[in-house]
Short mmCIF file of C-alpha atoms in Angstrom, two decimals:
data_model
loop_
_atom_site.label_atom_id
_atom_site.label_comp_id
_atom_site.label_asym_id
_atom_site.label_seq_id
_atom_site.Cartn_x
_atom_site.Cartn_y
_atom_site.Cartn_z
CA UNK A 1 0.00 0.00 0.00
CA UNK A 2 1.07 3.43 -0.89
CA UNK A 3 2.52 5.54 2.26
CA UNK A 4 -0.49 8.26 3.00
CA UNK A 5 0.56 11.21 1.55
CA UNK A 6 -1.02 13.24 4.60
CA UNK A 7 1.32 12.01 6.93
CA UNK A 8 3.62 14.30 6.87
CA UNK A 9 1.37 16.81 8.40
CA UNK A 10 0.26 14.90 11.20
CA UNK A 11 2.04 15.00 14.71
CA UNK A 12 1.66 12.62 17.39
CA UNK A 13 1.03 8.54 16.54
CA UNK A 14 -1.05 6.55 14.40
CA UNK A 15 -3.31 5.99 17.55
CA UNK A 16 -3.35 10.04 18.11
CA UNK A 17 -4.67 10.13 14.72
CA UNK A 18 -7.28 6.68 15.21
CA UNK A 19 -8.50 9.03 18.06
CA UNK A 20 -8.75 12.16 16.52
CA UNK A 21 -10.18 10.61 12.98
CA UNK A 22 -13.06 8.80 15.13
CA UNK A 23 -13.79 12.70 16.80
CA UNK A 24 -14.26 14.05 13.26
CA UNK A 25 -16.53 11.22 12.05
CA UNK A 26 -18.48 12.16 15.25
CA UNK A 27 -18.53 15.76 15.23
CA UNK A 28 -19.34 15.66 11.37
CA UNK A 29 -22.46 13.54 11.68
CA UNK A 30 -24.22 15.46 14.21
CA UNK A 31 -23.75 18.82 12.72
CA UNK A 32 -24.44 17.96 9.40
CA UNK A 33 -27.70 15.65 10.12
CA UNK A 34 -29.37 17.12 12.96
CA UNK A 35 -32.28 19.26 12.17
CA UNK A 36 -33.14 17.07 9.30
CA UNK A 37 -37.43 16.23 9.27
CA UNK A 38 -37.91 13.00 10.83
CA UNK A 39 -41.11 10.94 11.52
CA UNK A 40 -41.19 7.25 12.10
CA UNK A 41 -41.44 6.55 8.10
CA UNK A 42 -38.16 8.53 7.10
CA UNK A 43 -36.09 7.35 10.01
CA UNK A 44 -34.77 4.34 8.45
CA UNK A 45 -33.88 6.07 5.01
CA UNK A 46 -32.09 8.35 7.07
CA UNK A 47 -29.82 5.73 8.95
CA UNK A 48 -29.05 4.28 5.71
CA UNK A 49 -27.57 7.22 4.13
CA UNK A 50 -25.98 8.46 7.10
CA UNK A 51 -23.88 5.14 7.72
CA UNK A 52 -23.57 5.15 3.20
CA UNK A 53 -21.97 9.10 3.83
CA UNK A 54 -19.48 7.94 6.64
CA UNK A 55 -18.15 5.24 4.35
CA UNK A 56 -17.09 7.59 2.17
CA UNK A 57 -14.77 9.45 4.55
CA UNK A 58 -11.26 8.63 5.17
CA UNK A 59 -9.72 5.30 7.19
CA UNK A 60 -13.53 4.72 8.46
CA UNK A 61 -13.94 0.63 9.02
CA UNK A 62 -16.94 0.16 10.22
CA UNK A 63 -20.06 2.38 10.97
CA UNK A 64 -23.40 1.71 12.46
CA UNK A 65 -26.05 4.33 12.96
CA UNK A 66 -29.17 4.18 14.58
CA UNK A 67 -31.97 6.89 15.32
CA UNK A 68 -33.96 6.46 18.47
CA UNK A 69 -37.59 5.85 17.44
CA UNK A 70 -38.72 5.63 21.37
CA UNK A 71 -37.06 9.49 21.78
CA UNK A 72 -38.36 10.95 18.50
CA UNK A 73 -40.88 13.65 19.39
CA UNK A 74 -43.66 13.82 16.96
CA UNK A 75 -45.88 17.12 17.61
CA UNK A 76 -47.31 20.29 15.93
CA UNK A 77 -50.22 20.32 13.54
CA UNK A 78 -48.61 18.34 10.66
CA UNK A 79 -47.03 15.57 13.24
CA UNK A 80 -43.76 15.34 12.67
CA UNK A 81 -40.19 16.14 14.41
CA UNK A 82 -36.68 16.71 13.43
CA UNK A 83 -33.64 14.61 14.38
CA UNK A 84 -32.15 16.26 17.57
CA UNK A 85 -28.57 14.95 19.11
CA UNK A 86 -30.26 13.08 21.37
CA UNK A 87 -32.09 10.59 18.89
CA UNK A 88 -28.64 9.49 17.21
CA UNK A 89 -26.69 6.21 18.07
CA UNK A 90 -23.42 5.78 16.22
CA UNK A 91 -20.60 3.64 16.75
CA UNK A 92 -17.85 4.42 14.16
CA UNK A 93 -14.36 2.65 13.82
CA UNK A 94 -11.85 4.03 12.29
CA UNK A 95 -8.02 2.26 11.42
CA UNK A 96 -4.94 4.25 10.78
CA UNK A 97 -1.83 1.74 10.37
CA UNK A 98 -2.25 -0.46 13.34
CA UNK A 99 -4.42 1.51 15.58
CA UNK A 100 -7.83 1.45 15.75
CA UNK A 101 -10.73 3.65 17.01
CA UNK A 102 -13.53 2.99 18.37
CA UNK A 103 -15.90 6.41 18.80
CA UNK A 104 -19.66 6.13 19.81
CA UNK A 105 -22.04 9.05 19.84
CA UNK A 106 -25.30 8.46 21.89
CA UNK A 107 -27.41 9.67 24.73
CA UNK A 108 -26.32 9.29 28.12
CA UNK A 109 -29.39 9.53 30.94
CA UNK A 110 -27.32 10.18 33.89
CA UNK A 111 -25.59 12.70 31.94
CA UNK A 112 -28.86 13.95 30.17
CA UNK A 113 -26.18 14.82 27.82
CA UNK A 114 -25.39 13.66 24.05
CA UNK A 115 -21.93 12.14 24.82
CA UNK A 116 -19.33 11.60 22.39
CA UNK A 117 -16.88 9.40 23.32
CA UNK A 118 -13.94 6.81 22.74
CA UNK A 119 -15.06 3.23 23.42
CA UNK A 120 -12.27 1.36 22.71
CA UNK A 121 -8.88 2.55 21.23
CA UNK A 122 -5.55 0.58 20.46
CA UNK A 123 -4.16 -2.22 18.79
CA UNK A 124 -6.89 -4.70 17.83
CA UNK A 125 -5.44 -8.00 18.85
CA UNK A 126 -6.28 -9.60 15.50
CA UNK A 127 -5.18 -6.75 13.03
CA UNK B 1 -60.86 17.78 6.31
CA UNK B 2 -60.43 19.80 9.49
CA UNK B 3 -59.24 23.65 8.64
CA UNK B 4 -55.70 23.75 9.01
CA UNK B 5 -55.13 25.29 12.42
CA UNK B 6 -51.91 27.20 11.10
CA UNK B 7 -54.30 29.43 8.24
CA UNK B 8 -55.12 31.71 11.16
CA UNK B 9 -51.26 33.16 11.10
CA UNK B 10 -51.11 33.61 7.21
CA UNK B 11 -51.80 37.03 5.35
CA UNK B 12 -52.51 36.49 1.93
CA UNK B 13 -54.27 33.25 -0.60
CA UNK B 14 -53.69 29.48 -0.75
CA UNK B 15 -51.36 30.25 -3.80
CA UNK B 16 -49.08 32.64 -2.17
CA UNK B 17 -48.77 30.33 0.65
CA UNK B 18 -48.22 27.34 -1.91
CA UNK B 19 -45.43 29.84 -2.81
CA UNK B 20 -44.22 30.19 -0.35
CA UNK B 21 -43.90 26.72 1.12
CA UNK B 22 -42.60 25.46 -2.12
CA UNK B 23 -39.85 27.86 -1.35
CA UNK B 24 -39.65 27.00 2.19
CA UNK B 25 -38.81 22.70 1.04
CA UNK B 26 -36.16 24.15 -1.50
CA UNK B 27 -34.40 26.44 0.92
CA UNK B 28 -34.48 23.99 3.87
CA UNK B 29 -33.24 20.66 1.27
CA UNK B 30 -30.38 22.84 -0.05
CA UNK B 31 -29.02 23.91 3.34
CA UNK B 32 -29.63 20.80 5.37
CA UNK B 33 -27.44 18.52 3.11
CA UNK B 34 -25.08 20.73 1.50
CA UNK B 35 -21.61 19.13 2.58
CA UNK B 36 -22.55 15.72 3.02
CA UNK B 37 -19.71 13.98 1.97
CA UNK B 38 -20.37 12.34 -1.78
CA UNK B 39 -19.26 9.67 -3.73
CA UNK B 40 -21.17 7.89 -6.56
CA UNK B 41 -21.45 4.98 -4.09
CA UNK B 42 -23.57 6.82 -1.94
CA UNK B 43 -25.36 9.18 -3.90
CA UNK B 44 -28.54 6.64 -4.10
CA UNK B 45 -29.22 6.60 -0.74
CA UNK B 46 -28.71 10.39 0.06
CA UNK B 47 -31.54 10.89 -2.64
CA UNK B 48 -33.69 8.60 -1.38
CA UNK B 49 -33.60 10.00 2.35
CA UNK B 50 -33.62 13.51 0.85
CA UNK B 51 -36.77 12.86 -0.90
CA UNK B 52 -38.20 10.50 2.63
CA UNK B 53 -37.64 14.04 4.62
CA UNK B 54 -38.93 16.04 2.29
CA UNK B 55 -42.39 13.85 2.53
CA UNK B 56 -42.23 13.89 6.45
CA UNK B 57 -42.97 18.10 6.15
CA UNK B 58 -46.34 19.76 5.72
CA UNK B 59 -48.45 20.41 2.58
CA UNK B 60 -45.69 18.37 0.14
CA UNK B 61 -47.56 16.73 -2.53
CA UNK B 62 -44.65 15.38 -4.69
CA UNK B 63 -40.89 15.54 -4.19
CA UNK B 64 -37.84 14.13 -6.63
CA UNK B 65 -34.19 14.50 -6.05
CA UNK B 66 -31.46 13.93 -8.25
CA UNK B 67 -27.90 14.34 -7.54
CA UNK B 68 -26.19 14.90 -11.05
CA UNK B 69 -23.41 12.70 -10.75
CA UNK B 70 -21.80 13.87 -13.91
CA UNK B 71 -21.06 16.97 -11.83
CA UNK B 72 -19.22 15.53 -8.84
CA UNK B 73 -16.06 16.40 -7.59
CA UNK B 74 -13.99 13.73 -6.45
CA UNK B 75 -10.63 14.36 -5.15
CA UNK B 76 -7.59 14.49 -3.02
CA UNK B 77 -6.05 11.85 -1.50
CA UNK B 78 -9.42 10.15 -0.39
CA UNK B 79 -10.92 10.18 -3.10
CA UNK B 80 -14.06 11.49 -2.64
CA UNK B 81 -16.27 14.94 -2.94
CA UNK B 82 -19.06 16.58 -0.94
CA UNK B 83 -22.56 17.64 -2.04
CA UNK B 84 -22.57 21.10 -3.31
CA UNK B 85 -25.38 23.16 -4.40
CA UNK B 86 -24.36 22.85 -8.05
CA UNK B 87 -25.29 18.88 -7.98
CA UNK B 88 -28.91 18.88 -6.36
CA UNK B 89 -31.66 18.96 -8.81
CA UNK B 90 -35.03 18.90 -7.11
CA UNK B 91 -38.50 19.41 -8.42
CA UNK B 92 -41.36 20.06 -5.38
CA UNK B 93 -45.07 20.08 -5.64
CA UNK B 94 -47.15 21.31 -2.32
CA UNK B 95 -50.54 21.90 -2.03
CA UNK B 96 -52.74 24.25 0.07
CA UNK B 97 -56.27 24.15 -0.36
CA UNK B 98 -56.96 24.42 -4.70
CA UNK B 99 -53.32 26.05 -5.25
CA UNK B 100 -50.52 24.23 -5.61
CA UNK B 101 -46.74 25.32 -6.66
CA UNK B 102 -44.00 23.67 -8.31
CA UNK B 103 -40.41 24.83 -7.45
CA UNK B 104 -37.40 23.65 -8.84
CA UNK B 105 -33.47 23.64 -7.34
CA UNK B 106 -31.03 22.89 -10.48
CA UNK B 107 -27.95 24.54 -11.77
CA UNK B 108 -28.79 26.95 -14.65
CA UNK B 109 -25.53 26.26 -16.66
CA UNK B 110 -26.43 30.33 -18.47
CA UNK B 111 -26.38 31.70 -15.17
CA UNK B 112 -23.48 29.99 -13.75
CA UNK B 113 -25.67 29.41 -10.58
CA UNK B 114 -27.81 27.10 -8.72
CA UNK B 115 -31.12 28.65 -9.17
CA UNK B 116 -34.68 27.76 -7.20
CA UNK B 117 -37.39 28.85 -9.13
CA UNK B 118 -41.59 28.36 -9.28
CA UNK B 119 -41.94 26.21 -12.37
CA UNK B 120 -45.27 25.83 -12.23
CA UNK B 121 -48.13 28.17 -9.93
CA UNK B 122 -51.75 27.97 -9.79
CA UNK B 123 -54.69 25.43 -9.60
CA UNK B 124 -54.33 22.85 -11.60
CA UNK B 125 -56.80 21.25 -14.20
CA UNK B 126 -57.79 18.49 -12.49
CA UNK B 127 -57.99 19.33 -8.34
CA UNK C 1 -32.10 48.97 -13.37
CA UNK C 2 -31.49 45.94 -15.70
CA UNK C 3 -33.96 42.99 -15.76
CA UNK C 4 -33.26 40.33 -13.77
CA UNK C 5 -31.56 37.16 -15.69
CA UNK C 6 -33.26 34.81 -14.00
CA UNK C 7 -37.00 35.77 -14.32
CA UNK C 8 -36.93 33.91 -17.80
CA UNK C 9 -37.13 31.03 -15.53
CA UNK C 10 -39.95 31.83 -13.51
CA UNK C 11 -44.15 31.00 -13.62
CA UNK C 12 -46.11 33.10 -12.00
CA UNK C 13 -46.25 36.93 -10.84
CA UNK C 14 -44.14 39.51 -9.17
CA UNK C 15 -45.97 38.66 -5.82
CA UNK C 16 -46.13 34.73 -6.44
CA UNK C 17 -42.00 35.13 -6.06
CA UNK C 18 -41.80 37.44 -3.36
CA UNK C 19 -43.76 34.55 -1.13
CA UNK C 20 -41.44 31.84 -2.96
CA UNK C 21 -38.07 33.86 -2.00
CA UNK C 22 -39.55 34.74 1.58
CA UNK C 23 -40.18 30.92 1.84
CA UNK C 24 -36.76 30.13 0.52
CA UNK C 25 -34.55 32.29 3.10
CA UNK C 26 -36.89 31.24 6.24
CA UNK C 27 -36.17 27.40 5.26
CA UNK C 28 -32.50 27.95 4.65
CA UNK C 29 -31.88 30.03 7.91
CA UNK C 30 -33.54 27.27 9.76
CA UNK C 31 -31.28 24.37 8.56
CA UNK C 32 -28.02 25.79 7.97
CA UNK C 33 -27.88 26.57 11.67
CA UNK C 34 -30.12 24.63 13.77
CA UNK C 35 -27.53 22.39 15.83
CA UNK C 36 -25.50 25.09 16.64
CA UNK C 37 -23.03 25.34 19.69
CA UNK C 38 -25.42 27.28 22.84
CA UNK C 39 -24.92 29.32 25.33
CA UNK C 40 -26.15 33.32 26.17
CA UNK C 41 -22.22 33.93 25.52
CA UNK C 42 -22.48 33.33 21.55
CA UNK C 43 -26.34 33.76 20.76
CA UNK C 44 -25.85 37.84 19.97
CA UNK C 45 -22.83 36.78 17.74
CA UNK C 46 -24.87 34.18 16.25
CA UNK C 47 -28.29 36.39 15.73
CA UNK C 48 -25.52 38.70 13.89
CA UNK C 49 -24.10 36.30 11.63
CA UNK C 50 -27.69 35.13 10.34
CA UNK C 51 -28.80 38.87 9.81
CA UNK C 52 -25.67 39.09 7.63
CA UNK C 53 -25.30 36.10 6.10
CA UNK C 54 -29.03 36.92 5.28
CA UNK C 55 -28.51 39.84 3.65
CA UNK C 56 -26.01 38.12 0.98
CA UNK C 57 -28.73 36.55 -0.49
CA UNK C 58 -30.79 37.59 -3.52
CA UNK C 59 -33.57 40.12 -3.09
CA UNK C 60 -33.41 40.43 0.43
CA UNK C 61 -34.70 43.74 2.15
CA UNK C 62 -34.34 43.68 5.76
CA UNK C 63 -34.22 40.70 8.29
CA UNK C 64 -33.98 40.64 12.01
CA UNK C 65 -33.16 37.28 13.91
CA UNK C 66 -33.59 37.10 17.38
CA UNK C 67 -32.35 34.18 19.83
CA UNK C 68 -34.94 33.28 22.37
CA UNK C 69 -32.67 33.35 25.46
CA UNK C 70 -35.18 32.29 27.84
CA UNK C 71 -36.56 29.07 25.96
CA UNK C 72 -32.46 28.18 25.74
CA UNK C 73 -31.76 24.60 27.53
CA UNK C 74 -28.68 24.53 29.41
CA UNK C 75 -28.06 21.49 30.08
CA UNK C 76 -25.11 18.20 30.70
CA UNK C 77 -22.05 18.63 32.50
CA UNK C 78 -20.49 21.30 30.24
CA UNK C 79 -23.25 23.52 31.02
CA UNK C 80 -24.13 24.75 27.06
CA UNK C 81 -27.34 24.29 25.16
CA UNK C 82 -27.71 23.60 20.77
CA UNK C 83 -29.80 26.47 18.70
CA UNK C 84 -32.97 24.46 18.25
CA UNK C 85 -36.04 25.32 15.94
CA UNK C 86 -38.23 26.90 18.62
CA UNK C 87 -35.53 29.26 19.71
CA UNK C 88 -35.89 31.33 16.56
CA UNK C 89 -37.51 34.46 16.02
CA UNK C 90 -36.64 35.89 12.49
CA UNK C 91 -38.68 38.29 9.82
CA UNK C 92 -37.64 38.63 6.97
CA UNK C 93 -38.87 41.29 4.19
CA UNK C 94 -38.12 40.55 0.22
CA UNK C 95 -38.76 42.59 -2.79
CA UNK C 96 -39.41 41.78 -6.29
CA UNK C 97 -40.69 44.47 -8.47
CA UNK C 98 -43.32 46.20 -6.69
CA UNK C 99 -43.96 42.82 -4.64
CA UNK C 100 -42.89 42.48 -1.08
CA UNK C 101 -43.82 39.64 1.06
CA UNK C 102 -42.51 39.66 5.08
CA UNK C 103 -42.12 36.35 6.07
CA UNK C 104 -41.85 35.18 10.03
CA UNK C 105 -40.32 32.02 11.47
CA UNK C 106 -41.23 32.11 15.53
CA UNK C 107 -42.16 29.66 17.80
CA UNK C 108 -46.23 29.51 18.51
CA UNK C 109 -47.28 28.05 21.81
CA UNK C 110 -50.86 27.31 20.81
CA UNK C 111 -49.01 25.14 18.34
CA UNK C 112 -46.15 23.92 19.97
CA UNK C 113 -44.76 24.45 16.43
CA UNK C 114 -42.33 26.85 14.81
CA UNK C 115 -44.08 28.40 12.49
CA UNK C 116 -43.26 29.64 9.11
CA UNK C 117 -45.76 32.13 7.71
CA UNK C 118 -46.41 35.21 5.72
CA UNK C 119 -47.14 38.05 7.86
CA UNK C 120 -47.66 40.46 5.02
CA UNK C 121 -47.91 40.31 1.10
CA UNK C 122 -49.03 42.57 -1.27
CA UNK C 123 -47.85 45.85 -2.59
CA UNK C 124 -46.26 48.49 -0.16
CA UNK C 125 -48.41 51.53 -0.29
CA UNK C 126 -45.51 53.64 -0.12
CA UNK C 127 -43.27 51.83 -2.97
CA UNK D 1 -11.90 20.70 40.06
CA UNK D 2 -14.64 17.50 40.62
CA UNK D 3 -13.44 14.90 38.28
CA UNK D 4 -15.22 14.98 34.93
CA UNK D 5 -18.25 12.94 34.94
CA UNK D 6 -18.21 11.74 31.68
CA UNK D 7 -14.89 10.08 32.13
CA UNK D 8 -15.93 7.05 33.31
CA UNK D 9 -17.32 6.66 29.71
CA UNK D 10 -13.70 6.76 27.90
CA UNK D 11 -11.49 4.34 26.83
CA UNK D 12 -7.73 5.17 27.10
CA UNK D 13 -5.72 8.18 28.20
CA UNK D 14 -6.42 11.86 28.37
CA UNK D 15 -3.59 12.43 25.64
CA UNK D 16 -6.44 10.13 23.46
CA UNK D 17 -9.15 12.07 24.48
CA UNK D 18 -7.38 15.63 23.81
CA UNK D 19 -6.73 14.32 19.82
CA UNK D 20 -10.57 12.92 19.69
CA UNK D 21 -11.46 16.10 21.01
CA UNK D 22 -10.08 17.94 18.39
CA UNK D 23 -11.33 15.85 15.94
CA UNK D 24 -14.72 16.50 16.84
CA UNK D 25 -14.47 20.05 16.87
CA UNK D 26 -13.11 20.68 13.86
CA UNK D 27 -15.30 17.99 12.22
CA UNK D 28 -18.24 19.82 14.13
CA UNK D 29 -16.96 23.18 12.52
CA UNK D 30 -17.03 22.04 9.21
CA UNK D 31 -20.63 20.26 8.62
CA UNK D 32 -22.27 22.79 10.42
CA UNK D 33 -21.43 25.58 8.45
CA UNK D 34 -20.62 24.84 4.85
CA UNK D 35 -23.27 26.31 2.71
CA UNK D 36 -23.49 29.32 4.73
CA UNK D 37 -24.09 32.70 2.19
CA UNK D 38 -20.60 34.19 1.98
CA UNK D 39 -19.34 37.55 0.09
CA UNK D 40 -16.56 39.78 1.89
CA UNK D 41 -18.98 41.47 3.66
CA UNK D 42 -20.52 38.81 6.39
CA UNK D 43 -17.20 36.79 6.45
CA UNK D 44 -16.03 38.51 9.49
CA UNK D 45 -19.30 37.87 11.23
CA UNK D 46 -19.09 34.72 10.45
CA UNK D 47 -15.71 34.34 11.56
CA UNK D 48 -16.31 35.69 14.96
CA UNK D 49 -19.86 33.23 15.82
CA UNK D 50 -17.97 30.18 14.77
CA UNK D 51 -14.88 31.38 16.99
CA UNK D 52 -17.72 31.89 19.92
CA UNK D 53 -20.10 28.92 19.22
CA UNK D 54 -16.79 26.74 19.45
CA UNK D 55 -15.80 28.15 22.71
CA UNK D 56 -18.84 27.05 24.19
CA UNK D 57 -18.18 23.49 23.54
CA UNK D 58 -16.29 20.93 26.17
CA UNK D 59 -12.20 21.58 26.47
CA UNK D 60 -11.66 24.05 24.19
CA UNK D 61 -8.53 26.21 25.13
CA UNK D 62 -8.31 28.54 21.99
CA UNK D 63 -9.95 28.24 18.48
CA UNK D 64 -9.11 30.96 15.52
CA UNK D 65 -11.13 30.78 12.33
CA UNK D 66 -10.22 32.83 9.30
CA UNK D 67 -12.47 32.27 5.82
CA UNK D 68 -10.07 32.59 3.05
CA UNK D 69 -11.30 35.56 1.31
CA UNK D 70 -8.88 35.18 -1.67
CA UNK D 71 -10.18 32.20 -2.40
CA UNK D 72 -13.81 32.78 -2.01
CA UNK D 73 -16.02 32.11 -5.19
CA UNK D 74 -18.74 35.33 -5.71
CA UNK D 75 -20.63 34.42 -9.09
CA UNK D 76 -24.19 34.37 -10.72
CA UNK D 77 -26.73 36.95 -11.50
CA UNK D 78 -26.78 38.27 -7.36
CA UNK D 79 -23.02 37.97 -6.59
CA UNK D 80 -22.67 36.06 -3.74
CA UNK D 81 -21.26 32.34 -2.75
CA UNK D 82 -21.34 30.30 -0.01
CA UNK D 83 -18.55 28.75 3.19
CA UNK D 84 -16.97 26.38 1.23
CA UNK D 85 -14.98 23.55 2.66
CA UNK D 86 -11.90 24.73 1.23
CA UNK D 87 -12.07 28.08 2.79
CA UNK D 88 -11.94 26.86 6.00
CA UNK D 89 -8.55 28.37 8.28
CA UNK D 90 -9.42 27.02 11.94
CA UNK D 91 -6.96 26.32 14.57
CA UNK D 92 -8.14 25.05 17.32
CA UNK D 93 -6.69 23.75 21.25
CA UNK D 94 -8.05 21.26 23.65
CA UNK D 95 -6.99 20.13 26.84
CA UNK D 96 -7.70 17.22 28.75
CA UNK D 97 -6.49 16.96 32.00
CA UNK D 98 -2.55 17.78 31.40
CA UNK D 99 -2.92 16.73 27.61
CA UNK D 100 -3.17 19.31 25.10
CA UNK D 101 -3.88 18.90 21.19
CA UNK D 102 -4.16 21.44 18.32
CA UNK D 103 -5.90 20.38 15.43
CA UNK D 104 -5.93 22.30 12.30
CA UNK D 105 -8.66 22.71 9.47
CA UNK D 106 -7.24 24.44 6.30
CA UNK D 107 -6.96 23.75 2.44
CA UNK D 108 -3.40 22.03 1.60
CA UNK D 109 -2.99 23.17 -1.97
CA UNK D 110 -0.34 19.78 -2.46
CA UNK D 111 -3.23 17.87 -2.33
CA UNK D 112 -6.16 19.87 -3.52
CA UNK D 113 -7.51 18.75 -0.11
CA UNK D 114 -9.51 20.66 2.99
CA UNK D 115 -7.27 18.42 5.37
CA UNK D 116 -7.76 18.08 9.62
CA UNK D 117 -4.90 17.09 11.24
CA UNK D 118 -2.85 17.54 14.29
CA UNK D 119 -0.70 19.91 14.63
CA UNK D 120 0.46 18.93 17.87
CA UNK D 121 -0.20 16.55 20.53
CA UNK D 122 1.01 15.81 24.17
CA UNK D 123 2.30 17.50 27.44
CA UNK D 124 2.69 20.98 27.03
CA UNK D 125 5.68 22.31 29.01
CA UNK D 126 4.47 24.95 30.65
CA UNK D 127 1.54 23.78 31.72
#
């Protein structure tokens, strides 16, 4: 395999950059999906082509997306919602050399927060 | 049909509403998705859950989405490009009461510019 | 003043666009920033940018965009909120010809909806 | 300082969590507002509410974000473009715990790319 040629910008490791690449996968997907219309009957286009967009990034593995049905909040006079932080779970690995990434983006109660964070990082044992 | 409980906030008729709301789906499809990142792999499904959202919102009667592929930009090291407003091309019926508009996102290659315009405003023939 | 390239492309009247245009900038304000980073520190900078990034766009007369600080939720443990759909308050005026239509994206309790509708349309009587 | 709640939540070390961090601001940065209306005159507003909307998120230290007005594209019949992904100039600092990383958003001409990538990572001397 060809050497990337965006190394040479990069400080730190190949797990600095697993870590940071699985933050930008993160970061990208809520910005640029939430606010979209969502009702029951759109969610599961909208997984699709969310996961379909990720695989198109850079040193992304594996990507899973889900949109919480039981949190959507259908109201107004035309009954439908939008997708808010809080509806998305993603799990997103990402490889760079050796090290791997795992980043998950989902809803935390205790937290009532929309927490981003690394699940697993390091050097898979079977790589 | 109940009256739509929104009419009592409107000045003006069903078609300048229909107007309006056509213009409304074209504004909020254009800046929802632009920079999604793009490849022809994934273009399919972005269309498809473009078109599912734009279904979800109120008074949409008809909705197609087309991202010209021939357009794309794919590049860098990566390989790959992000949605730009150039590439959408998106047609839009809604419908309020007898009035109904069609408006229309493409690039107008004469005007060097990704133009929304009403195609089509009015009551049709057959209501 | 020279015509306008792009009416070529239009059905409809003078007035039929100003309600499309109205419709268009409402929609786009709405989902370009929705999702935005919260807190009363940034929402005057923000209301700021929108006005201006407003006024870029064709036909455009005047627009105001307010924040709703007190509908803001603060919330997790980094203490900062997201610029949802109910927390905007924005009017926006457009011209075409002798058409202007004022268009107003606010949150309506009776609703529970944020509203986009067409506060005025018509001729100015003092054009 | 109470510990950081969310911690418990992370997998490996706070050097890990300062590069993820980065990555999801800059990623964050990006998706949220490409496609905003640009022409000289609202890039400095713009500059400054992306500057304050990132400050409000966790762990940011410093963030700078300059739009690269000699690259911007104004064209069509009303003169005006939009935030591009290539005219992105962000720097931006996080720190976690004694960790510190700077991740950078800019165009790399070399690789007619808008790359993200760390600029530096680790233990800052003075700290």
């Amino acid at each position: 395999m060809a050497p990337d040629p965006t190394s040479a910008h990069f400080a730190g490791t190949d797990r600095d950059r697993a870590a940071f690449e699985a933050g930008i996968k993160l970061g990208s997907i809520l910005h640029q999906y939430v606010g979209t219309p969502l009702r029951a009957a759109n969610a599961g286009s909208l997984e699709r082509a969310i996961e379909a967009a990720t695989r198109v990034q850079p040193l992304v593995e594996r990507v899973r997306v889900r949109i919480d049905r039981t949190r959507m909040r259908i109201r107004g006079p035309y009954r439908y919602g939008v997708l808010t932080e809080d509806l998305f779970d993603v799990e997103v690995a990402v490889r760079v050399g050796k090290a791997q990434a795992v980043g998950v983006l989902r809803y935390v109660p205790e937290l009532d927060y929309p927490l981003m964070y690394l699940k697993n990082i390091g050097t898979p044992s079977k790589s």
